[in-house]
Structures are given as structure tokens and as C-alpha cells.
Coordinates of N, CA and C in Angstrom, one line a residue:
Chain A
X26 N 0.8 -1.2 0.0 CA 0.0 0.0 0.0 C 0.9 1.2 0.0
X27 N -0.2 2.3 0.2 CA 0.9 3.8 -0.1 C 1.5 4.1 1.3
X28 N 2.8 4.5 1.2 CA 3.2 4.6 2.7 C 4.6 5.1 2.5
X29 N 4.8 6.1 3.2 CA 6.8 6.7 3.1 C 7.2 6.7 5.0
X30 N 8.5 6.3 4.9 CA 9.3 6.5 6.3 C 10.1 7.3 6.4
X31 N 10.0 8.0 7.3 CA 10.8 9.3 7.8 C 11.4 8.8 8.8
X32 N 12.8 9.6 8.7 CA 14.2 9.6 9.6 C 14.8 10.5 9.4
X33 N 15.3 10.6 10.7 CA 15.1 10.6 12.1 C 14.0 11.0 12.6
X34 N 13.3 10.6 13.7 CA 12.3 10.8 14.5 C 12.1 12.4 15.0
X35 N 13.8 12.1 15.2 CA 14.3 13.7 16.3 C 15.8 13.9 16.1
X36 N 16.2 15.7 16.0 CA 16.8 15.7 15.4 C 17.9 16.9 16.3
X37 N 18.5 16.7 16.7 CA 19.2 17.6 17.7 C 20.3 18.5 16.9
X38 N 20.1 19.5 16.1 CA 21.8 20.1 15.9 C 22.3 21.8 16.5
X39 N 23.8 22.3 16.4 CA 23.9 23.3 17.0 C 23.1 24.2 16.5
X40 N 23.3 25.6 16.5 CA 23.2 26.6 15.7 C 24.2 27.0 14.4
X41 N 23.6 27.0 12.9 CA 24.9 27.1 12.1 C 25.2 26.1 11.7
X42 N 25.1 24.6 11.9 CA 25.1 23.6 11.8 C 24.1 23.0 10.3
X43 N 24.2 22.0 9.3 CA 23.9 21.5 8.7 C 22.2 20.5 9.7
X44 N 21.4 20.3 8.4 CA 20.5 19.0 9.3 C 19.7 18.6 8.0
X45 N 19.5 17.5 8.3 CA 19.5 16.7 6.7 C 18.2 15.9 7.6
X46 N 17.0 15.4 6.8 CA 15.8 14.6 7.2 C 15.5 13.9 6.0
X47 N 15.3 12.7 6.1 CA 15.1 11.4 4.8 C 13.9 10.9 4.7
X48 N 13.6 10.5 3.7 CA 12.4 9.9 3.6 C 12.6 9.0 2.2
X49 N 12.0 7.7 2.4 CA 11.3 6.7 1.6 C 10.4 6.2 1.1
X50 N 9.4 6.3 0.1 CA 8.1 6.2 -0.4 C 8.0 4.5 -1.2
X51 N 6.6 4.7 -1.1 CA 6.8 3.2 -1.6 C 5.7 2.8 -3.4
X52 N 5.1 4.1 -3.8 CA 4.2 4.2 -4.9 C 5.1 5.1 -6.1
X53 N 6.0 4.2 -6.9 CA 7.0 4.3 -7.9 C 6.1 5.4 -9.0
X54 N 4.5 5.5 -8.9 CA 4.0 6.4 -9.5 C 4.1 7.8 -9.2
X55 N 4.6 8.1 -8.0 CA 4.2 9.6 -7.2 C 5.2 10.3 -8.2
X56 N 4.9 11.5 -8.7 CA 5.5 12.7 -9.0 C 5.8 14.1 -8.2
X57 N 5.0 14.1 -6.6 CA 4.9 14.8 -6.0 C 5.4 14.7 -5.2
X58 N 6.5 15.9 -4.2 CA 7.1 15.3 -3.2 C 6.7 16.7 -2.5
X59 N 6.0 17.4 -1.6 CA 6.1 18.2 -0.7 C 6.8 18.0 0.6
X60 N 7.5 19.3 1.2 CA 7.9 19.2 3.0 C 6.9 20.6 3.5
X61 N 6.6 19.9 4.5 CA 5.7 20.8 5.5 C 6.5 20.8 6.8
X62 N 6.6 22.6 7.3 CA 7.4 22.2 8.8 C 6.1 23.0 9.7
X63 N 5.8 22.5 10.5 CA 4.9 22.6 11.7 C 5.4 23.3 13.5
X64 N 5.4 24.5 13.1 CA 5.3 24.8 14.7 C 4.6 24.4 15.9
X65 N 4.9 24.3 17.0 CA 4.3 23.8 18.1 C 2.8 24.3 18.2
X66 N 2.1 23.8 17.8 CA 0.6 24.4 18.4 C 0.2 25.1 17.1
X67 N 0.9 25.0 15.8 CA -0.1 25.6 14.6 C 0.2 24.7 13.9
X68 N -0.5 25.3 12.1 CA -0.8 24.7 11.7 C 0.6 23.8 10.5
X69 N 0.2 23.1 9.9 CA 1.5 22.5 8.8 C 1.4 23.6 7.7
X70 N 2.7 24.2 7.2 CA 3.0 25.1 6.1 C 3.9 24.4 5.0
X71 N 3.5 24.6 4.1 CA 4.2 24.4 2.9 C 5.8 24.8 3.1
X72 N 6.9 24.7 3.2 CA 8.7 25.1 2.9 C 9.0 24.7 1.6
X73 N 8.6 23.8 1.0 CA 9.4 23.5 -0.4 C 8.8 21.9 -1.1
X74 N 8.9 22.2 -2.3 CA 8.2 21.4 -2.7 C 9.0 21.0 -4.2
X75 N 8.7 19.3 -4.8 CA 9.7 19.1 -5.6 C 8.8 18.1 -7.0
X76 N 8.9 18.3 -7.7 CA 8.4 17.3 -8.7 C 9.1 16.4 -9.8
X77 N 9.3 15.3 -10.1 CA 9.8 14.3 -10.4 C 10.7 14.3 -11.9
X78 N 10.2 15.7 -12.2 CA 11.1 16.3 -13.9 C 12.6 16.3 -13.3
X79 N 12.8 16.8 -11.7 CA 13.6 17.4 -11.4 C 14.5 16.6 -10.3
X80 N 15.8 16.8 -9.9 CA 16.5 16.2 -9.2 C 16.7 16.7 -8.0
X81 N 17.0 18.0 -7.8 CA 17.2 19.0 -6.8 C 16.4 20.7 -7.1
X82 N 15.6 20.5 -5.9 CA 15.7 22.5 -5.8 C 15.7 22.7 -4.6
X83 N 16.6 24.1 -4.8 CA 16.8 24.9 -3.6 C 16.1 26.3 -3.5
X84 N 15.9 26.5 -2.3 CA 15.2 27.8 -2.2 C 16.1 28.3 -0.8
X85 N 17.3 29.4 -0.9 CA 17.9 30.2 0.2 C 18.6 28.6 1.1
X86 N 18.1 29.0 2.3 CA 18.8 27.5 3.0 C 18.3 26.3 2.9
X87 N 17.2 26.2 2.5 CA 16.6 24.6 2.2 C 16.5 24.3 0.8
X88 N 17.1 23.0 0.7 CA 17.2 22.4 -0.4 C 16.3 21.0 -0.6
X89 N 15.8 20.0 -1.7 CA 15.1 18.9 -1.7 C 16.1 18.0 -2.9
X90 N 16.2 17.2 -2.0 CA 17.0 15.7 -3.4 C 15.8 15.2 -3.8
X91 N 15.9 14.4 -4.5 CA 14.9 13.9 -5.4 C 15.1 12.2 -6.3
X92 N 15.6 11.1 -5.6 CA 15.9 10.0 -6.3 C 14.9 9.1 -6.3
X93 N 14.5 8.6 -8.2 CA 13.5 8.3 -8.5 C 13.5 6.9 -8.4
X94 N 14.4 6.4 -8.6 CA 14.9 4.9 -8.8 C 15.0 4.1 -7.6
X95 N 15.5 4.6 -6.6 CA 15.9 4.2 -5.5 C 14.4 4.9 -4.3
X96 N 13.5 5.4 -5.2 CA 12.2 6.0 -4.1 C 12.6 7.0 -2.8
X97 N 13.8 7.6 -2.7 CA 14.0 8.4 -1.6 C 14.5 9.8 -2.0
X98 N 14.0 10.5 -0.8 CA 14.0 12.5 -1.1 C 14.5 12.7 -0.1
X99 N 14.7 14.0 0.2 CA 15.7 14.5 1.7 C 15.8 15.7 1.7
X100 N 15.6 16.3 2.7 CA 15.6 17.5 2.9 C 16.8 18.3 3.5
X101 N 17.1 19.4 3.0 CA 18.2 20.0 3.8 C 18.0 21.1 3.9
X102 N 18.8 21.2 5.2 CA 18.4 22.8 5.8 C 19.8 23.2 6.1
X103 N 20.8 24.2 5.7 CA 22.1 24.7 5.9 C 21.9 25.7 7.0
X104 N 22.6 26.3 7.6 CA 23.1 27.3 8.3 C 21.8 27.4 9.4
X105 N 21.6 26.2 10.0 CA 20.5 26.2 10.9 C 20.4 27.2 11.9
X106 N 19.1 28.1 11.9 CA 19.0 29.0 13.2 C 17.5 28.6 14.1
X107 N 17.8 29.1 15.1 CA 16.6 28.3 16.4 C 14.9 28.9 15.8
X108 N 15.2 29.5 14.7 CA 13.5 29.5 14.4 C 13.5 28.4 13.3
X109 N 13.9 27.5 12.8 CA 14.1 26.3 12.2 C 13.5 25.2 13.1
X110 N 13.8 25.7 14.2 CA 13.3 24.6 15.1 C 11.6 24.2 15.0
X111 N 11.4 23.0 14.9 CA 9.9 22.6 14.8 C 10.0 21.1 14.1
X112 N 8.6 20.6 13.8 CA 8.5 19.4 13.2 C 8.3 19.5 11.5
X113 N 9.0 18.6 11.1 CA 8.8 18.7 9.4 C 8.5 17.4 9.4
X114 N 7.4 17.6 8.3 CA 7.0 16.6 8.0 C 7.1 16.2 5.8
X115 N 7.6 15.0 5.6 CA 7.6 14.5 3.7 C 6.2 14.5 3.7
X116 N 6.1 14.4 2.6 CA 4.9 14.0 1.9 C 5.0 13.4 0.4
X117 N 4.1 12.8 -0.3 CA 4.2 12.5 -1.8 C 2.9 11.9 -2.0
X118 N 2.6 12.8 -3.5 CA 1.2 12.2 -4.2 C 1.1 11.3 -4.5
X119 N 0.4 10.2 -3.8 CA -0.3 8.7 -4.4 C -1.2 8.8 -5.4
X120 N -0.9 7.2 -5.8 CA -1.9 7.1 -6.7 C -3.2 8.3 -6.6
X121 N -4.0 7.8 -5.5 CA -5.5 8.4 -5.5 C -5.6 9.8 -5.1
X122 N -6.2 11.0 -5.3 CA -6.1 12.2 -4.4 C -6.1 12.4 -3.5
X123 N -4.7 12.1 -3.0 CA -4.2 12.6 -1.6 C -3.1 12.4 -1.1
X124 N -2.5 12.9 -0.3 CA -1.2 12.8 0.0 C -0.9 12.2 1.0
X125 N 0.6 11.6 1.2 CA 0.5 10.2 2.1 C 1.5 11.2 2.8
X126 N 1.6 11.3 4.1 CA 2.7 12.1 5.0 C 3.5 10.8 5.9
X127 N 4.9 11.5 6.0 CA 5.4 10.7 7.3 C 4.9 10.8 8.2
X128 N 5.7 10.4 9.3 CA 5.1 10.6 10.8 C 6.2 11.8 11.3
X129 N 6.9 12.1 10.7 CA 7.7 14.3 11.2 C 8.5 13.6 11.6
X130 N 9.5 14.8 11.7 CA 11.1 14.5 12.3 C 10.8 16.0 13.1
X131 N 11.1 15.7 14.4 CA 11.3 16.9 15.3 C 12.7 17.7 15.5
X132 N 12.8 18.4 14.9 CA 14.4 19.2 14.8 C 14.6 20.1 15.8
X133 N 15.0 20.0 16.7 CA 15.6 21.1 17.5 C 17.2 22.2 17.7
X134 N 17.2 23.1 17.2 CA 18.3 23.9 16.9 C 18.6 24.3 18.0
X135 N 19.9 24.1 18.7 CA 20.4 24.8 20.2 C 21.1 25.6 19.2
X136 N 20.5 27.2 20.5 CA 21.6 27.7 20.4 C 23.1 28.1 20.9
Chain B
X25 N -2.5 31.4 3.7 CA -3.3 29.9 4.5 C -4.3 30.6 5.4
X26 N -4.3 31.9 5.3 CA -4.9 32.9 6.0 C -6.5 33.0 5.9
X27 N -6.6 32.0 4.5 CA -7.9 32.3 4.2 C -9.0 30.7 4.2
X28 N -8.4 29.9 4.9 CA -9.3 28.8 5.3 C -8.9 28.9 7.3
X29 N -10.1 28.7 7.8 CA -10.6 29.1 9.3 C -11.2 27.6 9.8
X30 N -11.1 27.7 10.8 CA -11.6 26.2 11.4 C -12.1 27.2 13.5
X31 N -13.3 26.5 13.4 CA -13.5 26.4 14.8 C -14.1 25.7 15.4
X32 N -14.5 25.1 17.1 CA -13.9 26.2 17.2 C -12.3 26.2 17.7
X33 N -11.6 26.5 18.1 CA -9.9 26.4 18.5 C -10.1 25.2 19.4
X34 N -10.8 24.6 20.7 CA -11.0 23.6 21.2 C -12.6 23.3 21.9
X35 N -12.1 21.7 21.8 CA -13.5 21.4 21.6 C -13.5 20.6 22.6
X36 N -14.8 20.3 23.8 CA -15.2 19.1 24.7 C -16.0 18.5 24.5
X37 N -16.0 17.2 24.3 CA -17.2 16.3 24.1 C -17.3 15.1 25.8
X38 N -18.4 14.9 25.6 CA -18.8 14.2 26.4 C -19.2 12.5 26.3
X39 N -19.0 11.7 26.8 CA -19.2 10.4 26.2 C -21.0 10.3 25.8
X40 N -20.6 9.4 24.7 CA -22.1 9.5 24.0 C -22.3 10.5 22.7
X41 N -21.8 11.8 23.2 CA -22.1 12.8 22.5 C -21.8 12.8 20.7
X42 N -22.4 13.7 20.0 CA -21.5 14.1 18.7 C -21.5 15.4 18.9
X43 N -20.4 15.8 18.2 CA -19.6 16.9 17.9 C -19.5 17.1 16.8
X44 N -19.8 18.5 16.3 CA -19.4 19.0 14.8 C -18.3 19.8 14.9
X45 N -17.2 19.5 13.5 CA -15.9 21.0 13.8 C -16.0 21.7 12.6
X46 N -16.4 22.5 12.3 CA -16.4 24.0 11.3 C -15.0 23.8 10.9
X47 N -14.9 23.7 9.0 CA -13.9 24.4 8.3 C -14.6 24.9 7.3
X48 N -14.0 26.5 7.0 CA -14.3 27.0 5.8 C -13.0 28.0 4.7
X49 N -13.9 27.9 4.3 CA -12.2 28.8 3.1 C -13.3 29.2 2.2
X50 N -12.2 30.7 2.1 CA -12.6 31.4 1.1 C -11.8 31.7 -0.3
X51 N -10.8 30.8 -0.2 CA -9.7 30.5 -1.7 C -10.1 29.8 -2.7
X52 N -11.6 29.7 -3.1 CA -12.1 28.9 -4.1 C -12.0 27.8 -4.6
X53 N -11.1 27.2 -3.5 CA -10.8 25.7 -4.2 C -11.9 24.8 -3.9
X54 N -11.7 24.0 -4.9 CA -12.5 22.8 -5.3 C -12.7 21.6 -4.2
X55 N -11.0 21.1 -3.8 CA -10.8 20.5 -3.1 C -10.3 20.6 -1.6
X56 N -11.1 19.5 -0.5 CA -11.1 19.8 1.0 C -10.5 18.8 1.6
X57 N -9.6 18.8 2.6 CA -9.6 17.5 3.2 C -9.6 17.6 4.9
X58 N -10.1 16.9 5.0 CA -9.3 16.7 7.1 C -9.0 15.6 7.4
X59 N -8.0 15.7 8.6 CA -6.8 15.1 8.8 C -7.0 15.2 10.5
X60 N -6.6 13.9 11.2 CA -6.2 14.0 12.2 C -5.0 13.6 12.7
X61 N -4.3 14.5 14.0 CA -3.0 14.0 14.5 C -2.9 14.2 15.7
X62 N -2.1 13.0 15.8 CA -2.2 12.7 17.2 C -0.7 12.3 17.2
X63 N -0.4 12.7 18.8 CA 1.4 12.7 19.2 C 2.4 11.2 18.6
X64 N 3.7 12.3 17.9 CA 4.3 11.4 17.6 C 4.1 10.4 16.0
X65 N 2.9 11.2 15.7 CA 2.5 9.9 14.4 C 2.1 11.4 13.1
X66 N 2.0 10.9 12.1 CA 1.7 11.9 11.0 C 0.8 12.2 10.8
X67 N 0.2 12.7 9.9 CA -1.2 13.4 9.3 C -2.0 11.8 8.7
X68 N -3.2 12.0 9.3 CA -3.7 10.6 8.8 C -5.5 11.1 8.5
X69 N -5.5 10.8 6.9 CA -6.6 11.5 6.3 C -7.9 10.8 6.6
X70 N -8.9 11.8 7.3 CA -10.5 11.0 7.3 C -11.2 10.9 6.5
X71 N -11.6 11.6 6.0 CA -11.8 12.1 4.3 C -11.6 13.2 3.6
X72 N -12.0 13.4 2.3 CA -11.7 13.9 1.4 C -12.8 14.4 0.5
X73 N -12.7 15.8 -0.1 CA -13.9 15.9 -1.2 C -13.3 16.7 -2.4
X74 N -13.4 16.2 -3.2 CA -12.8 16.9 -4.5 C -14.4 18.0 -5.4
X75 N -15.3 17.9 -5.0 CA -16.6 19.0 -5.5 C -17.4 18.9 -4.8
X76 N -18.2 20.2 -4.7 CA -19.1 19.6 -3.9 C -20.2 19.0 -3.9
X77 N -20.9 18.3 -2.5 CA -21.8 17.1 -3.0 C -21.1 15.5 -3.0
X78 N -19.7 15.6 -3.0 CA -18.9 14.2 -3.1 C -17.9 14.4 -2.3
X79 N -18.0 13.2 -1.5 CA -17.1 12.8 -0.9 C -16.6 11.4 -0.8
X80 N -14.9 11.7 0.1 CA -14.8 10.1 -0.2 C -14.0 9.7 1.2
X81 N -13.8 8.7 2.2 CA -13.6 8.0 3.2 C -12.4 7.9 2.7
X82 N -11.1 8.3 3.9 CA -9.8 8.2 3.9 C -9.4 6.8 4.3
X83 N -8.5 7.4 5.3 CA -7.9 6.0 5.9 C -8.1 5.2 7.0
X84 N -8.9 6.7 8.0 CA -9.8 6.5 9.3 C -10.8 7.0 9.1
X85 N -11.9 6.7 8.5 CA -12.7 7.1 9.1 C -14.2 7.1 9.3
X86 N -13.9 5.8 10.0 CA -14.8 4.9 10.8 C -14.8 5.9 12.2
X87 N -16.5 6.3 12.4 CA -16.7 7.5 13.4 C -16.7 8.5 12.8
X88 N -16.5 8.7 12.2 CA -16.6 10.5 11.5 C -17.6 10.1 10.5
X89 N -18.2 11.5 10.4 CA -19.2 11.6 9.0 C -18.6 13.3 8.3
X90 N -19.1 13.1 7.0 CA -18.8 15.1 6.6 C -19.8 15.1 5.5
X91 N -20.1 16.4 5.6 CA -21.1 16.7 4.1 C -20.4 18.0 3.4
X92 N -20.6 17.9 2.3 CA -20.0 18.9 1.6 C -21.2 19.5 0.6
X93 N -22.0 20.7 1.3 CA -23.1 21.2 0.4 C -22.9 22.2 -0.3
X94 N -21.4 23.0 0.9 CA -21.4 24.5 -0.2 C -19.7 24.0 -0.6
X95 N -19.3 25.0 -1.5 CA -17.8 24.7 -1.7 C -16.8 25.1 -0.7
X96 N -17.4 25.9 0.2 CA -16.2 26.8 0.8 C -16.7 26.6 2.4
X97 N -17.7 25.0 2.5 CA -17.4 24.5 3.9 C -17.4 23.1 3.8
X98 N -17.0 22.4 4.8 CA -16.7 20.9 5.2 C -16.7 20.5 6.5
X99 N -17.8 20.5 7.2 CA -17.7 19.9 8.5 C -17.5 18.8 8.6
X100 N -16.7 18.6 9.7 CA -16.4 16.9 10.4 C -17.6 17.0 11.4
X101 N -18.5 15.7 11.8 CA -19.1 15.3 12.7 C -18.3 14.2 13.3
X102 N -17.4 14.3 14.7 CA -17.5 13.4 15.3 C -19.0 12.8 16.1
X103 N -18.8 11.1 15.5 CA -19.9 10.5 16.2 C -19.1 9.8 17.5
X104 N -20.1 9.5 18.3 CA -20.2 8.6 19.7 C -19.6 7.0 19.1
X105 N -19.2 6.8 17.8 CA -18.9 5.3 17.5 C -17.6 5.6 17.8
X106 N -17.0 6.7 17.7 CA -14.9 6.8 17.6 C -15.1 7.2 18.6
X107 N -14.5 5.6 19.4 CA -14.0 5.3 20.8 C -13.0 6.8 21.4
X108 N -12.1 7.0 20.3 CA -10.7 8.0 20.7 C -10.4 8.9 20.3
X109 N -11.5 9.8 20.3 CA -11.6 11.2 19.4 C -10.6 12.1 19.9
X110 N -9.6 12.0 21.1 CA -8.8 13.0 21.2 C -7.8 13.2 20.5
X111 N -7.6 14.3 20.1 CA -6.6 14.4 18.6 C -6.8 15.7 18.4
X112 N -5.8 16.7 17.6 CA -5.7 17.7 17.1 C -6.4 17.2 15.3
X113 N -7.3 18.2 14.7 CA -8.3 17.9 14.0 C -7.6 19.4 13.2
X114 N -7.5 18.6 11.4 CA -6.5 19.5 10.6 C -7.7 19.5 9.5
X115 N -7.9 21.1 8.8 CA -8.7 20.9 8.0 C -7.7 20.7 6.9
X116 N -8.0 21.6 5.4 CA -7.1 21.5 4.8 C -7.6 22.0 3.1
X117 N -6.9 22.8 2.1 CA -7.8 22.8 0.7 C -6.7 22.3 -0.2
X118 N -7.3 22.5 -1.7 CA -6.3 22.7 -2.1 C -7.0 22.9 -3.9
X119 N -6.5 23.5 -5.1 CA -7.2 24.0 -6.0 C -8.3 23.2 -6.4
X120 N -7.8 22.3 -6.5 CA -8.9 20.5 -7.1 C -8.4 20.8 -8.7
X121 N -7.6 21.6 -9.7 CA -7.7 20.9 -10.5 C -6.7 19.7 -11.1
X122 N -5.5 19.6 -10.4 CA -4.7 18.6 -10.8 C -4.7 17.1 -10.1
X123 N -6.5 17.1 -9.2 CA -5.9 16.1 -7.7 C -4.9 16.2 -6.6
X124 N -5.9 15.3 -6.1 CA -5.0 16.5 -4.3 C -3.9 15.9 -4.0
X125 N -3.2 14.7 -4.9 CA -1.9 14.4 -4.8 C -1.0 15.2 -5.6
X126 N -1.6 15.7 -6.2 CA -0.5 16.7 -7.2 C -0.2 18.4 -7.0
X127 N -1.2 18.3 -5.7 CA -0.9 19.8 -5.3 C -0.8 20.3 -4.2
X128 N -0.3 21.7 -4.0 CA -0.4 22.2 -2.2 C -1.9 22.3 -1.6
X129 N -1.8 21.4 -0.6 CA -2.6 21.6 0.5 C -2.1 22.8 0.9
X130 N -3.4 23.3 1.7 CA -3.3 24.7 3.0 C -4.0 24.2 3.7
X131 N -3.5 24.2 4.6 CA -4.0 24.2 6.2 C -4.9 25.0 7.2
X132 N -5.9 24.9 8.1 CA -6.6 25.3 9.0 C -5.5 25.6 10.3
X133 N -5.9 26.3 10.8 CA -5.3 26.4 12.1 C -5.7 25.5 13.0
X134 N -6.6 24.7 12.7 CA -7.1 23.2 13.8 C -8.0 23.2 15.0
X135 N -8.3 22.3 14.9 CA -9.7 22.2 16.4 C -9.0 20.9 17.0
X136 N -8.6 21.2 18.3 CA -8.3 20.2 19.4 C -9.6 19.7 20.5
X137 N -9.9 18.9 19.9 CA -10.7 17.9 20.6 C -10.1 17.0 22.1
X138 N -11.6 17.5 22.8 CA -10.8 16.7 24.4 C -12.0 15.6 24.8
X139 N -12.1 14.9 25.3 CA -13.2 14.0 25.8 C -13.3 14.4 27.3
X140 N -14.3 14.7 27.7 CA -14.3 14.8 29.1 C -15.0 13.4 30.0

């Protein structure tokens, strides 16, 4: 069935620091890969989003990989600052209308 | 995302009871969904409506009902059948014309459900 795994659960890095979040999908049809990052107590927002013509985009500090063959995307966030901090969550379009999400990776930026 | 509303911000039910949660939007999309989450686990869809008048049963949802009459609302009814209604409750839109896996959802600011 449709279903992707996210890694790491939780994600500890300094301030300034690199932080990378993975994901694996399992519907070789999806052309859609969204990341949504979630603050404590609102709602999920769109950060970047990727579709399957393409390998990589970046926008400023976050970037999205994109491997088609191998079913896995990843997120990067460079020059991490403590309003980074929150839960992100993958996503990708299944077959049917709708999108299948992980279960979040909680990132916390010390500063 | 300013422009789809959900209320009300928290909600108590009582055993037995049903509960309705208000989402509306005024961004003209076609397509609506809600979502619930609960700690530690992801977005997990109850249903879905791509026009209105139609809807379709997600992945949970056994205990919820929704109708979709106008375009720019979608209530969830929790019923008295869902043993474990406590959960943060996610509306959600999105244009409807490429299917809702092909595009940005927006999000509700959410209704947190408590059982008393």
C-alpha cells in the first residue's frame, strides 16, 4: 500500500550547523514530493516542494533531493537558526487524491 | 493559508455525545480534506472531497461523518462510534484541478478535541 518513512524521529543540531531529514516512499507512481514544517501548536505550512522532472531545488537555506529509482527525497536545511526549530513533516502524491505524509522528524536547533 | 478558518480552537465532548468542527475557506478551491494528529504519528486522512456534493472515506474514518453542500465548507461530525476522538483535527484545501496528490494543500489552524 501507499506509505513513506521518515528519519530521524528527532533531530538535535547546534546553531549554524547542517541538518538533513530522509524519507522513503513506496508508490514508484508519485511525481509529488512536498515538505511541510509545523510549529508547536499551529498549523502545517508548505517550505518547499519538488516534482519528479527534477533532481534538486533549492530555495535560500533549504534544499530537496529527489531519487527516482531508488524511491528516496531529503531534505536540507544549511546554516541552521533556532526558528528552524519545529517538526517537518515529507509528503508525496499517491496514486488516489491525496497525499500520504510521514510521521515528522522533530528538529531542535540549540543555540 | 490565511484564508481557510476552522472552529472552534478547542472542543469538549462528552461520552455519547456528537460533535461537529467547522472548516471554511474562502480560496475557491474545489478540493477539501481533514486530517487528524495525534502525538508522535503523522497526518492521517478521514476524508476527502474533490466537488461539492462528493465525498470520499480516507484512511480513518470509521466514526466521523462530513457533508459537503457549499464549496467553501466541510464539517467533520464526530460521532459517539470513535472510541478515541482525542486528537488535534486538521482541515485542509487545495485548487482540485490537478488532484489532491498533485498539489499544495493549506491548512486550518485546527480544532483540538478533548473528551471529558
Amino acid at each position: 500500500g501507499e506509505n513513506v518513512e521518515q528519519h530521524p524521529s528527532t533531530l538535535s543540531v547546534q546553531e549554524g550547523d547542517s541538518a538533513v531529514i530522509k524519507c522513503t516512499y513506496s508508490d514508484s507512481a508519485s511525481n509529488y514530493f512536498p515538505w511541510y514544517k509545523q510549529e508547536l501548536g499551529k498549523r502545517p505550512q508548505l517550505i518547499i516542494d519538488i516534482r519528479s522532472n527534477v533532481g534538486e531545488k533549492k530555495d535560500q537555506r533549504i534544499a530537496v533531493t529527489l531519487n527516482k529509482t531508488a524511491k528516496h527525497f531529503s531534505l536540507h536545511i544549511t546554516e541552521t537558526q533556532p526558528e528552524d526549530s519545529a517538526v517537518y513533516f515529507c509528503s508525496y502524491g499517491g496514486a488516489t487524491n491525496k497525499l500520504i505524509f510521514g510521521t515528522g522528524t522533530l528538529l531542535a536547533v540549540q543555540p | 493559508d490565511g484564508g481557510i478558518t476552522q472552529s472552534p480552537k478547542y472542543l469538549f465532548r462528552k461520552e455519547g455525545q456528537n460533535v461537529t468542527l467547522s472548516c471554511e475557506q474562502n480560496l475557491n478551491h474545489d478540493a477539501m480534506y481533514w486530517y487528524r494528529q495525534d502525538p508522535g504519528q503523522g497526518l492521517r486522512l478521514i476524508y476527502y472531497s474533490q466537488i461539492v456534493n462528493d465525498f470520499q472515506k480516507g484512511d480513518i474514518a470509521e466514526g466521523y461523518s462530513v457533508s459537503r453542500e457549499k464549496k467553501e465548507s466541510f464539517p467533520l461530525t464526530v460521532t459517539s462510534a470513535q472510541k478515541n476522538p482525542t486528537a488535534f483535527y486538521l482541515c485542509a484545501s487545495s485548487i482540485g484541478s490537478a488532484g489532491g496528490g498533485q498539489e499544495t494543500q493549506y491548512f486550518g489552524p485546527g480544532t483540538r478535541l478533548l473528551v471529558l
